[in-house]
Amino acid sequence: MIKRIITIAKKEVILIWRDKLSMIILIALPAVIIAILGGVLSFGLEDSKFYLLDYDNSTASKEFAQNLDISSEFDFAGYLSTESELESLLKNGEAKIAIILHKGFEKDILSNNSRVDVFVDASDLLFSLAVEQRIKLSLSKSNLLNYSYEFNPELKNEVRSVPGLIMIVLIIISSVMLSLSVNRERERGTSRLLILTPISIDGIIIGKSVPYIFIALLHSLSVLFVSKWIYGIELQGAGFNYFAMCMLFIINSICFGLLIAAWVKSEVELLIGCWLFLFIPNVFFSSFIYPIETMAEVTRSIASFLPSTLFLDSYKNVLFRNAQASSTYFNFLILFAQSVIIYLFAKVGFAKNFGRK
Amino acid sequence: MRIILAIIKKEWLQLMRNRVLAFFIFAAPIVILAIIPFSLEGEVNIKAGIVDEDESSASRGLIAQMNNIELFQKVILFNSREDAQLNLSNGNIEMLLVITSNFEYLSVREQKPELLMLLDGTAPYRAKSIFSVISGLLESNEYNIHFHKLFNRAQSHKHYFLLSLIILVILLVGTSLMTLNIVNEKESGILEQFNATLLNRYLYIFSKYLFFIILSLFELIICLFFCFFVYKLTITGTIFEVFISVAIFMFPMLSIGFLIAVLSSNQVQSVYMLTFILLNLILLGTMFTQLSSMPIWAQNLALINPLYYILEISRNIVFKGTPLLKMLPQLTVLIAIGFVVTSIAVLKMSRSHSRW
C-alpha cells in the first residue's frame, strides 16, 4: 500500500515539475502574498486625511488641528474656505473626514463647551465608528487608565494580516490546486486507467495529495521566518503544536476541495466553486476581516466552526498568546472531525464518478 | 452582426446545458449573499474580565456600572490576577481591567485613582477600538464633538460590505468563465475549427466580451434585486449608472482573463495564473483596507488596479449619488487598461495562430 502511494506521489511530483509555469506560481504565490501584502493589509485607520474649515482661526483651533495631526491615525490635508466646498469634496469621495470649528471656539474652550462638527463619510459605518472613537480618544486629556497591549505591545498590523494571508495561501494550494489535479485526471480519462491498477481510490487521493501537503507545509514554515525577520513579530511557541495545526488545516482544506471536486465535472465549475464556497466564506465570514464577536448571535456559532476561524484562533493561541494546550486541542479536534466527515462525503461522490468521464 | 448573434447564442446554449455551472452562476451568489452579510451586526460585544483588588464600595460601583452597559457580551469577575491573565492568553476574554487596591482611597481624596487595563493585542484594530470605548466611558472630553454620519441613511453596516461582495462575485464569475472558456476551446481544438468559418479574430474577441459583459450585468441584476428585497439596499444614484460602470469595469477584467487564456497552454496553467492575479488584485484593492493606510508603493499600484476604480465608482454612485460624469477620469482609465491588455493579448494570439 505504502509503495503504491509513493508511486502515485512520484508521478504527481513529475507532473508538477514538468509544468514550469505552474511550478513557479506554486512556489512564488505564497512568497509574494505574505512577504509583500503582509504590510499592505492594515485594516485600520492610518493617516486618514481630514480637511478643516476653521471659522475661528485662533491659536486654540490651530492647536486642535495639530493635536489630531500628531496622532498616527489622522493626517491634516488642508484648509477649506466654504461649506459648499466641504460638501462637494465629501460627495466626490475626495475627502472622507471634514471638521468645522465654529466662531468663538477659543472662547468656549474655557467653559468646556466648544463645539466641533465632524463630517464623516459613513458609507462604511465601521470606518465612521472608528473615526469617532479615535477622534475622541486623541482629544481626551486626562490619563486615568494605565494600559498595555498584551502579546503585541506595538500593535503591529502584521499580527493580524499574516495569519489571514497564510490561511488564504494554504486554502488555495491544498484545495484549489489539488482538486484541480484530481479533476484533470478525470477529464482526461487517465483516472480510468488508474482505477485499473491495484491501488484503491483512497490510495490515489492520498498519493496525489502528498506533494501538495509538502509544498503547503514548506510555506507554513517559511511564514515563521517572514514574521520573525521581515516583520519582527515576537513568536512564543512554534514547536510541535504549530506543525500539527498547519497539518490539520491543510488536510481539512484538502477534504473540502475534494468534496467540491467530487461533485463537479469541469475545471470552470471547480474554479468558481472553490472561489465562491471556500475562498469567500473563509475570508469574509471568519475572524479575519470582522471580529467574530461583532456578528449577530445566530450566525456567530456557524462562523466560529468555520475551518478558517478555528485556524486563526489556534494560530494566535500557539504563536502569540502561548495559551494552555487544552483550549488549542479543542480546535484541533473540531478540525479533524470536520475533515473526516467531509472526506466521507467526498468519497461518496468519487465512488460514483471517479472512473467516469 | 449575424455572426455576433450566432456566437452569443452558442455561448448561451453551452452555458445553460451545464446544470452545475448554471447553479454556480445564478444561485450560488444568492446563497452567499444570504448568509454572510446577514451575520454583520457591528455590535461591540466585548468579552471583559475584571479583577477587583480593592473590594470597596467605589470599586463595586464601577463594576456595577460596567455590568449595566450594553457594550459587553459578558463581564467575568476573577479572584486573582494570575487566573485572569491565563484566561486572557487562552482567548476567553479580550480585555482585563484591574482595579488596584488603593482605588477608593485615592478617588475619595480626589487624586487620580489608578486602573490597570490589559488588552489582547493579537487583534490590533479591535484592541484599539475596545480601548477607546472604555476610555470614553471613564474619561471626559473637553470638546463638545458632534458627529455627522453622511451617506448612510439606513445606518447599516451591511450595505458597504454587500456592495464589495457583489462586485467580487461578478468579477470572479465573469473572469473565470471567460478565461476557461477560451482555453477550453483552444485545448479541445474548437478554435482551429473556427479558423474555417467566416469568423475573424476581432469578431471572435468582440462577441466573447459582449456575451460575458451581458452575463455579468444579468448577474448584477439578480444580486441587486436580492439585496434590495432582503437587505433594503437602495441606490442613491440611478441603476443605469451602476450598469454602465460595471459594464465598463468588466472590459479590463475580461481582457486580463483573455490575456491569461492566450498565455496558458492548458486549463491547469490558466487556473493557476488566474488565481494568482485575482488574489493580488483583490488584496491590493480597497476591499479590506482604506487606501490612505497602505504604503505609498501600494497606493500607486492601486492606480492600475481595475478593482480599485470600480469599488470607488460604485460606492460613490450607490451611497452618495455622485453623477457618473464626475467620474469620467476613472472610467477612462478603466477603458485604457482594457485596450492595452487586449492589444497585448491580440498580438500574442496572432503569433500562436498563424491565420488569425
XYZ file of C-alpha atoms in Angstrom:
713
model
C 0.000 0.000 0.000
C 2.717 2.469 1.052
C 4.755 1.635 -2.004
C 1.813 2.266 -4.272
C 1.076 5.601 -2.608
C 4.703 6.609 -3.093
C 4.461 5.724 -6.771
C 1.414 7.927 -7.215
C 3.111 10.736 -5.291
C 6.186 10.434 -7.519
C 4.021 10.675 -10.613
C 2.373 13.795 -9.225
C 5.748 15.398 -8.464
C 6.887 14.788 -12.030
C 3.627 16.255 -13.290
C 4.125 19.424 -11.262
C 7.831 19.613 -12.133
C 7.272 19.439 -15.886
C 4.808 22.306 -15.936
C 7.277 25.100 -15.218
C 4.761 27.942 -15.163
C 2.526 26.229 -12.622
C 5.514 25.335 -10.514
C 6.722 28.921 -10.402
C 3.283 30.039 -9.307
C 3.073 27.323 -6.653
C 6.373 28.492 -5.202
C 6.074 32.232 -5.803
C 2.448 32.825 -4.905
C 2.893 32.426 -1.157
C 6.133 34.374 -1.071
C 4.575 37.301 -2.914
C 1.374 37.246 -0.931
C 2.870 37.001 2.512
C 6.057 38.972 2.194
C 4.592 41.818 0.177
C 0.947 42.004 1.083
C 1.502 41.469 4.800
C 2.308 45.130 5.187
C -0.398 46.362 2.843
C -3.438 44.938 4.581
C -3.657 47.132 7.613
C -7.437 47.252 8.126
C -7.092 50.180 10.477
C -7.028 53.895 10.079
C -3.596 55.141 9.362
C -3.025 58.629 8.047
C -6.697 59.176 7.271
C -6.829 62.633 5.744
C -9.026 65.260 7.322
C -9.929 68.689 5.991
C -10.500 71.635 8.270
C -12.922 74.511 7.894
C -11.701 76.952 10.516
C -14.037 79.896 11.194
C -12.266 80.841 14.395
C -8.699 80.991 13.115
C -7.207 81.237 16.588
C -4.300 79.600 18.353
C -6.680 77.163 20.045
C -8.088 75.973 16.742
C -4.602 75.569 15.301
C -3.649 73.555 18.330
C -6.715 71.374 17.812
C -5.628 70.560 14.270
C -2.099 69.885 15.417
C -3.263 67.504 18.123
C -5.077 65.426 15.538
C -2.233 65.632 13.054
C 0.252 64.243 15.556
C -1.687 61.038 16.104
C -0.770 58.258 13.710
C -4.366 57.798 12.630
C -5.064 61.215 11.174
C -3.291 63.411 8.724
C -4.033 67.071 8.139
C -4.825 67.536 4.455
C -5.659 71.207 4.113
C -7.916 74.126 4.952
C -11.276 74.655 3.308
C -12.882 78.033 2.814
C -16.607 77.417 2.366
C -19.169 74.854 3.416
C -20.137 74.148 -0.174
C -16.534 73.184 -0.890
C -16.668 70.770 2.039
C -19.869 69.258 0.740
C -18.574 68.703 -2.773
C -15.305 67.186 -1.523
C -17.206 64.658 0.562
C -19.648 63.923 -2.201
C -16.988 63.262 -4.825
C -15.153 60.975 -2.481
C -12.036 63.129 -2.370
C -12.379 63.614 1.358
C -13.637 61.176 3.951
C -13.405 63.350 7.046
C -14.047 67.080 7.325
C -14.127 69.133 10.505
C -15.759 72.518 11.155
C -14.581 74.715 14.004
C -17.063 77.496 14.694
C -16.513 81.102 15.622
C -15.754 81.539 19.288
C -14.019 78.171 19.522
C -11.216 79.579 21.663
C -13.567 81.493 23.926
C -15.745 78.463 24.659
C -12.860 76.193 25.452
C -12.711 77.561 28.999
C -16.277 76.503 29.682
C -15.603 73.063 28.154
C -18.240 73.743 25.606
C -16.507 74.483 22.331
C -18.493 72.916 19.549
C -16.726 70.791 16.956
C -18.586 69.440 13.940
C -17.142 66.353 12.325
C -18.493 65.170 8.979
C -17.636 61.592 8.160
C -18.316 59.570 5.038
C -20.344 56.826 6.703
C -20.986 54.625 3.685
C -18.690 52.305 5.607
C -20.262 52.599 9.024
C -17.445 50.702 10.690
C -14.977 53.246 9.354
C -17.019 56.126 10.661
C -17.395 54.484 14.068
C -13.654 54.022 14.247
C -13.116 57.652 13.278
C -15.496 58.726 16.005
C -13.710 56.658 18.640
C -10.237 57.715 17.603
C -11.040 61.422 17.412
C -12.496 61.305 20.892
C -9.508 59.319 22.085
C -6.854 61.580 20.662
C -8.567 64.675 22.064
C -9.177 63.417 25.579
C -6.784 64.889 28.063
C -6.774 63.031 31.352
C -4.941 59.752 31.664
C -6.791 57.735 34.240
C -6.073 54.425 32.590
C -2.784 52.676 32.800
C -2.923 50.352 29.833
C -0.851 47.928 27.854
C -1.442 45.770 24.828
C -0.596 42.218 25.702
C 1.094 39.816 23.251
C 1.573 42.645 20.751
C 2.787 45.725 22.582
C 3.328 47.867 19.499
C 0.004 46.841 17.952
C 1.612 45.645 14.752
C -0.892 45.086 11.983
C 1.065 42.154 10.627
C -0.058 40.132 13.641
C -3.479 40.175 12.083
C -2.701 40.152 8.380
C -0.027 37.430 8.208
C -2.147 34.633 9.756
C -5.012 35.559 7.459
C -2.784 35.539 4.402
C -1.185 32.192 5.224
C -4.693 30.855 5.664
C -5.595 32.028 2.147
C -2.408 30.521 0.728
C -2.973 27.168 2.410
C -6.572 27.050 1.222
C -5.562 27.800 -2.341
C -2.665 25.373 -2.551
C -4.296 22.491 -0.805
C -7.833 22.781 -2.083
C -7.816 24.501 -5.464
C -4.541 23.094 -6.739
C -5.067 19.525 -5.579
C -8.683 19.191 -6.598
C -7.725 20.695 -9.931
C -5.249 17.901 -10.466
C -7.799 15.264 -9.439
C -10.334 16.809 -11.756
C -7.820 16.910 -14.585
C -7.227 13.206 -14.198
C -10.935 12.633 -14.636
C -11.423 14.976 -17.542
C -8.530 13.478 -19.468
C -9.735 9.980 -18.733
C -6.494 8.909 -17.020
C -8.489 8.219 -13.866
C -9.997 5.238 -15.640
C -6.522 3.893 -16.199
C -5.629 4.494 -12.549
C -8.685 2.573 -11.402
C -7.492 -0.455 -13.365
C -4.337 -0.578 -11.217
C -4.434 -2.415 -7.881
C -4.455 0.826 -5.822
C -7.717 1.959 -4.197
C -9.341 5.388 -4.599
C -8.148 6.341 -1.107
C -4.625 5.443 -2.105
C -4.794 7.514 -5.273
C -6.074 10.547 -3.388
C -3.531 10.228 -0.581
C -0.731 9.764 -3.060
C -1.786 12.774 -5.084
C -2.106 14.988 -2.046
C 1.332 14.182 -0.607
C 3.275 16.656 -2.819
C 0.761 19.425 -2.181
C 0.885 18.830 1.563
C 4.665 19.121 1.368
C 4.535 22.386 -0.546
C 1.935 23.795 1.832
C 3.975 22.772 4.873
C 7.050 24.366 3.370
C 5.170 27.623 3.034
C 3.767 27.475 6.528
C 7.307 27.098 7.844
C 8.590 29.955 5.719
C 5.908 32.164 7.235
C 7.603 31.838 10.587
C 10.797 33.270 9.150
C 8.967 36.036 7.329
C 7.100 37.030 10.501
C 10.272 36.990 12.515
C 12.813 38.561 10.166
C 10.755 40.869 7.982
C 8.017 41.984 10.322
C 9.846 41.477 13.607
C 6.982 39.775 15.391
C 7.776 38.119 18.696
C 6.862 34.424 18.416
C 6.095 32.411 21.512
C 5.972 28.700 20.975
C 6.459 27.465 17.431
C 7.011 23.804 18.038
C 5.003 20.690 17.540
C 1.697 22.494 18.042
C 2.338 24.809 15.130
C 3.224 21.917 12.870
C 0.145 19.950 13.939
C -2.089 22.965 13.429
C -0.863 23.600 9.872
C -1.069 19.914 9.027
C -4.638 19.641 10.287
C -5.728 22.761 8.481
C -4.122 21.605 5.229
C -5.852 18.233 5.470
C -9.100 19.971 6.275
C -8.870 22.211 3.195
C -7.907 19.227 1.066
C -11.079 17.465 2.138
C -13.221 20.498 1.350
C -11.533 20.835 -2.033
C -12.107 17.154 -2.771
C -15.746 17.497 -1.825
C -16.193 20.189 -4.467
C -14.121 18.205 -6.975
C -16.255 15.144 -6.370
C -19.454 16.870 -7.360
C -18.414 18.932 -10.376
C -17.313 17.977 -13.857
C -15.172 20.648 -15.462
C -12.386 22.975 -14.401
C -14.557 26.092 -14.660
C -17.066 24.705 -12.229
C -14.286 23.693 -9.902
C -12.623 27.098 -10.032
C -15.833 29.036 -9.472
C -16.977 26.569 -6.824
C -13.716 26.845 -4.894
C -13.716 30.635 -5.004
C -17.350 31.005 -4.035
C -17.635 28.264 -1.447
C -14.137 28.129 0.002
C -12.468 31.463 -0.510
C -15.357 33.850 0.140
C -16.772 32.227 3.306
C -13.367 31.528 4.785
C -12.169 35.062 4.201
C -15.301 37.118 4.818
C -17.055 35.003 7.409
C -14.118 34.168 9.672
C -12.476 36.416 12.205
C -10.001 37.617 9.563
C -11.943 40.658 8.357
C -14.542 41.226 11.029
C -14.152 40.054 14.616
C -16.449 37.146 15.439
C -17.735 38.991 18.495
C -19.377 41.699 16.408
C -21.511 39.253 14.450
C -25.177 38.513 15.005
C -25.884 35.924 17.673
C -27.475 33.416 15.269
C -24.615 33.219 12.818
C -21.804 33.624 15.324
C -21.871 29.929 16.130
C -21.671 28.962 12.437
C -18.787 31.345 11.931
C -16.889 30.034 14.911
C -16.926 26.493 13.492
C -15.564 27.546 10.126
C -12.119 25.995 9.500
C -10.516 29.378 8.980
C -11.796 30.730 12.280
C -10.501 27.662 14.073
C -7.167 28.039 12.300
C -6.787 31.735 13.072
C -7.787 31.176 16.663
C -5.271 28.404 17.210
C -2.616 30.368 15.317
C -2.954 33.169 17.837
C -3.082 30.727 20.726
C 0.035 28.895 19.664
C 2.248 31.656 18.303
C 1.325 34.811 20.148
C -0.516 34.039 23.339
C 1.211 30.858 24.427
C -2.133 29.524 25.596
C -2.860 26.389 27.551
C -2.869 23.288 25.392
C -6.444 22.325 26.254
C -8.005 25.326 24.526
C -5.935 24.721 21.378
C -6.543 20.988 21.253
C -10.276 21.535 21.233
C -9.885 23.455 17.961
C -7.681 20.683 16.592
C -10.317 18.120 17.423
C -13.032 20.013 15.557
C -10.764 20.493 12.536
C -10.034 16.783 12.489
C -13.658 15.740 12.904
C -14.691 18.057 10.083
C -12.042 16.586 7.792
C -13.229 13.037 8.408
C -16.878 13.843 7.792
C -16.205 15.910 4.679
C -13.880 13.236 3.321
C -16.568 10.601 3.688
C -18.969 12.789 1.725
C -16.334 13.375 -0.946
C -15.761 9.641 -1.199
C -19.429 9.013 -1.851
C -19.130 11.387 -4.790
C -15.911 9.840 -6.056
C -17.284 6.322 -5.833
C -19.947 7.392 -8.299
C -17.922 9.288 -10.818
C -14.173 8.845 -10.374
C -13.850 6.408 -13.233
C -16.377 8.152 -15.386
C -15.671 10.949 -17.772
C -23.959 41.329 -36.762
C -25.480 37.980 -37.579
C -22.202 36.301 -36.777
C -22.003 38.005 -33.409
C -25.526 36.929 -32.556
C -24.699 33.376 -33.578
C -21.707 33.265 -31.246
C -23.696 34.723 -28.381
C -26.383 32.124 -28.933
C -23.780 29.368 -28.956
C -22.256 30.591 -25.680
C -25.656 30.827 -24.047
C -26.620 27.289 -25.041
C -23.254 25.978 -23.934
C -23.632 27.629 -20.563
C -27.207 26.615 -19.910
C -26.718 22.967 -20.812
C -24.327 22.603 -17.926
C -26.636 22.469 -14.920
C -23.932 22.634 -12.261
C -22.397 25.706 -13.848
C -25.775 27.403 -14.164
C -26.324 26.791 -10.467
C -22.928 28.220 -9.596
C -23.523 31.317 -11.657
C -27.052 32.218 -10.671
C -27.892 30.506 -7.393
C -24.574 30.340 -5.550
C -24.150 34.127 -5.260
C -27.597 34.290 -3.681
C -26.629 31.647 -1.123
C -23.511 33.597 -0.255
C -25.282 36.936 -0.117
C -27.958 35.409 2.087
C -25.672 34.018 4.753
C -22.542 36.097 5.107
C -23.777 39.697 5.232
C -26.634 38.589 7.442
C -24.172 37.997 10.239
C -22.794 41.521 10.203
C -24.283 43.485 13.035
C -21.415 45.672 14.069
C -22.128 45.345 17.762
C -19.216 45.892 20.064
C -19.815 42.856 22.318
C -16.685 43.000 24.440
C -15.704 39.956 26.448
C -14.271 41.582 29.539
C -12.674 40.374 32.730
C -12.314 42.327 35.954
C -10.041 41.763 38.912
C -11.162 43.686 41.976
C -8.206 44.031 44.337
C -9.751 46.890 46.227
C -13.084 45.318 47.187
C -14.507 48.617 48.292
C -17.815 50.284 47.607
C -16.220 52.511 44.973
C -14.833 49.572 43.023
C -18.121 47.691 43.313
C -19.880 50.743 41.993
C -17.596 50.778 38.978
C -18.241 47.085 38.303
C -21.984 47.558 38.567
C -21.701 50.481 36.180
C -19.868 48.288 33.690
C -22.372 45.467 34.019
C -25.171 47.813 33.082
C -23.672 48.877 29.790
C -24.727 47.008 26.702
C -21.263 47.122 25.182
C -20.231 43.970 26.976
C -21.091 40.493 25.909
C -20.003 39.202 29.285
C -18.157 40.547 32.285
C -16.334 37.932 34.309
C -15.068 38.613 37.807
C -11.764 36.939 38.656
C -10.258 36.394 42.067
C -6.616 36.767 41.191
C -4.583 38.481 38.538
C -2.859 35.237 37.502
C -6.151 33.496 36.901
C -7.396 36.381 34.778
C -4.208 36.596 32.762
C -4.428 32.899 31.995
C -7.905 33.471 30.597
C -6.594 36.373 28.558
C -3.921 34.221 27.000
C -6.429 31.473 26.260
C -8.553 33.974 24.385
C -11.571 33.668 26.682
C -11.557 37.383 27.376
C -10.323 40.241 25.235
C -9.624 42.799 27.904
C -8.830 42.781 31.570
C -9.441 45.626 33.969
C -7.542 45.526 37.244
C -8.837 47.786 39.985
C -5.797 48.289 42.177
C -6.020 48.167 45.933
C -5.927 51.900 46.638
C -8.725 52.758 44.240
C -11.217 54.025 46.791
C -8.580 55.670 48.937
C -7.382 57.781 46.033
C -10.732 58.537 44.468
C -12.163 59.792 47.757
C -9.245 62.175 48.107
C -9.840 63.389 44.561
C -6.462 62.214 43.476
C -6.140 60.218 40.329
C -7.114 56.631 41.037
C -5.187 54.065 39.060
C -6.770 51.460 36.862
C -4.732 48.892 35.005
C -6.035 47.712 31.670
C -4.638 44.823 29.664
C -5.861 44.259 26.118
C -5.395 41.336 23.774
C -3.153 42.815 21.091
C -3.401 39.894 18.679
C -6.382 41.677 17.121
C -4.762 45.116 16.885
C -7.638 47.035 15.378
C -10.174 45.646 17.796
C -7.894 46.185 20.774
C -7.640 49.843 19.905
C -11.412 50.107 19.466
C -12.044 48.500 22.832
C -9.546 50.808 24.438
C -11.175 53.902 23.014
C -14.645 52.705 24.011
C -13.575 52.030 27.592
C -11.601 55.217 27.958
C -14.570 57.120 26.548
C -16.640 55.658 29.367
C -14.223 56.595 32.088
C -12.836 59.894 30.948
C -14.322 63.191 29.986
C -13.634 65.273 26.939
C -13.162 68.997 26.904
C -14.704 69.478 23.476
C -18.309 69.145 22.557
C -17.988 66.996 19.448
C -20.901 66.429 17.101
C -20.565 63.666 14.555
C -22.460 63.808 11.299
C -22.556 60.468 9.572
C -23.241 61.146 5.944
C -24.300 58.953 3.048
C -25.785 56.150 5.110
C -29.444 56.834 5.713
C -30.183 53.345 6.971
C -27.194 53.413 9.354
C -26.427 49.918 8.193
C -23.132 48.075 8.432
C -24.190 45.595 5.824
C -24.615 47.746 2.753
C -20.988 48.694 2.287
C -19.974 45.090 2.666
C -22.747 43.882 0.362
C -21.571 46.098 -2.448
C -17.992 44.789 -2.196
C -19.289 41.238 -2.145
C -21.481 41.765 -5.216
C -18.579 43.245 -7.166
C -16.344 40.378 -6.051
C -18.831 37.724 -7.157
C -19.374 39.329 -10.557
C -15.657 39.704 -11.080
C -14.890 36.109 -10.105
C -17.622 34.520 -12.162
C -17.150 36.654 -15.269
C -13.371 36.442 -15.442
C -13.099 32.721 -14.699
C -15.796 31.874 -17.242
C -14.100 33.970 -19.921
C -10.624 32.556 -19.338
C -11.549 28.922 -19.082
C -13.997 29.170 -21.966
C -11.244 30.341 -24.331
C -8.631 27.914 -23.007
C -11.106 25.090 -23.305
C -11.765 25.976 -26.930
C -8.053 26.150 -27.562
C -7.409 22.840 -25.862
C -10.184 20.876 -27.480
C -9.404 22.218 -30.950
C -12.637 24.141 -31.452
C -10.597 27.277 -32.042
C -8.986 25.675 -35.065
C -12.384 24.791 -36.413
C -13.355 28.432 -36.092
C -10.476 29.129 -38.441
C -12.501 27.527 -41.176
C -15.519 29.771 -40.633
C -16.303 33.360 -41.589
C -15.235 34.432 -38.118
C -12.142 36.582 -37.779
C -10.302 37.061 -34.544
C -11.610 40.574 -33.832
C -15.204 39.452 -34.184
C -14.446 36.444 -32.024
C -12.993 38.538 -29.201
C -15.641 41.208 -29.504
C -18.505 38.759 -29.253
C -16.924 36.994 -26.282
C -16.537 40.309 -24.482
C -20.086 41.241 -25.320
C -21.519 37.950 -24.108
C -19.700 37.934 -20.795
C -20.469 41.590 -20.124
C -24.162 40.856 -20.694
C -23.866 37.829 -18.414
C -22.247 39.912 -15.656
C -24.993 42.510 -15.930
C -27.537 39.737 -15.663
C -25.832 38.538 -12.521
C -25.670 42.087 -11.215
C -29.435 42.445 -11.636
C -30.053 39.239 -9.691
C -27.734 40.301 -6.861
C -29.108 43.838 -6.676
C -32.709 42.626 -6.625
C -31.924 40.158 -3.891
C -30.144 42.805 -1.828
C -32.972 45.252 -2.379
C -35.627 42.859 -1.111
C -33.676 41.247 1.691
C -31.330 43.954 2.952
C -33.162 47.072 1.688
C -30.116 48.186 -0.248
C -31.211 51.235 -2.181
C -29.210 53.046 -4.802
C -28.884 56.790 -4.355
C -27.799 57.354 -7.938
C -29.583 55.688 -10.828
C -29.373 51.984 -11.529
C -28.274 52.690 -15.119
C -25.147 54.373 -13.878
C -24.322 51.225 -11.935
C -24.911 49.111 -15.055
C -22.761 51.325 -17.242
C -19.886 51.422 -14.761
C -19.951 47.667 -14.157
C -20.052 47.021 -17.902
C -17.031 49.271 -18.361
C -15.272 47.607 -15.440
C -15.782 44.154 -16.915
C -13.887 45.207 -20.051
C -10.408 45.364 -18.412
C -11.176 42.334 -16.244
C -12.249 40.237 -19.213
C -9.217 41.419 -21.147
C -6.983 40.222 -18.296
C -8.788 36.887 -18.481
C -8.266 36.831 -22.237
C -4.544 37.548 -21.879
C -4.203 34.697 -19.372
C -6.047 32.413 -21.764
C -3.711 33.311 -24.609
C -0.593 32.830 -22.494
C -1.503 29.476 -20.974
C -1.345 26.221 -22.846
C -3.795 24.217 -20.738
C -6.566 24.754 -18.238
C -4.450 23.986 -15.192
C -1.981 26.725 -16.068
C -4.740 29.218 -16.671
C -6.373 28.426 -13.323
C -3.047 28.925 -11.548
C -2.395 32.237 -13.249
C -5.939 33.447 -12.766
C -5.882 32.611 -9.069
C -2.565 34.370 -8.640
C -3.641 37.529 -10.432
C -7.128 37.744 -8.956
C -5.804 37.266 -5.448
C -3.364 40.130 -5.886
C -5.986 42.393 -7.411
C -8.404 41.682 -4.575
C -5.907 42.095 -1.775
C -4.343 45.232 -3.246
C -7.720 46.839 -3.934
C -9.576 48.814 -1.327
C -11.916 46.000 -0.418
C -10.459 45.430 3.037
C -8.259 48.455 3.648
C -8.538 52.205 3.321
C -6.305 53.482 0.545
C -4.672 56.012 2.845
C -3.455 53.351 5.274
C -1.499 51.484 2.605
C 2.191 52.101 1.974
C 2.919 54.566 -0.841
C 4.001 51.933 -3.382
C 0.761 50.044 -2.829
C -1.230 53.248 -3.269
C 0.484 53.803 -6.606
C -0.123 50.207 -7.601
C -3.825 50.676 -6.921
C -3.898 53.173 -9.774
C -3.603 50.358 -12.307
C -5.976 48.061 -10.447
C -9.431 47.924 -12.090
C -10.959 46.679 -8.855
C -9.884 49.829 -7.026
C -11.659 52.036 -9.564
C -14.899 50.088 -9.646
C -15.107 49.996 -5.856
C -14.686 53.768 -5.718
C -17.138 54.370 -8.551
C -19.829 52.011 -7.320
C -19.598 53.284 -3.745
C -19.929 56.829 -4.988
C -22.973 56.010 -7.087
C -24.746 53.728 -4.648
C -24.190 55.629 -1.419
C -23.596 59.230 -2.414
C -25.355 59.595 -5.740
C -22.381 61.195 -7.428
C -23.216 61.692 -11.128
C -21.315 59.404 -13.453
C -19.901 62.314 -15.452
C -17.895 63.414 -12.414
C -16.057 60.110 -12.514
C -15.109 60.287 -16.163
C -11.346 60.116 -15.401
C -11.714 56.806 -13.557
C -13.861 55.344 -16.317
C -11.332 56.457 -18.936
C -8.542 54.708 -17.062
C -10.613 51.513 -16.925
C -11.160 51.609 -20.677
C -7.491 52.403 -21.277
C -6.362 49.418 -19.194
C -8.778 47.256 -21.152
C -7.444 48.425 -24.512
C -3.795 47.989 -23.556
C -4.290 44.468 -22.193
C -6.497 43.425 -25.099
C -3.994 44.605 -27.695
C -1.157 42.739 -25.963
C -3.319 39.617 -25.961
C -4.260 40.007 -29.626
C -0.608 40.421 -30.608
C 0.339 37.306 -28.661
C -2.560 35.438 -30.184
C -1.632 36.265 -33.781
C 1.785 34.803 -33.167
C 0.450 31.498 -31.950
C -2.273 31.115 -34.579
C -0.866 31.851 -37.995
C -4.059 32.660 -39.845
C -5.836 34.611 -37.106
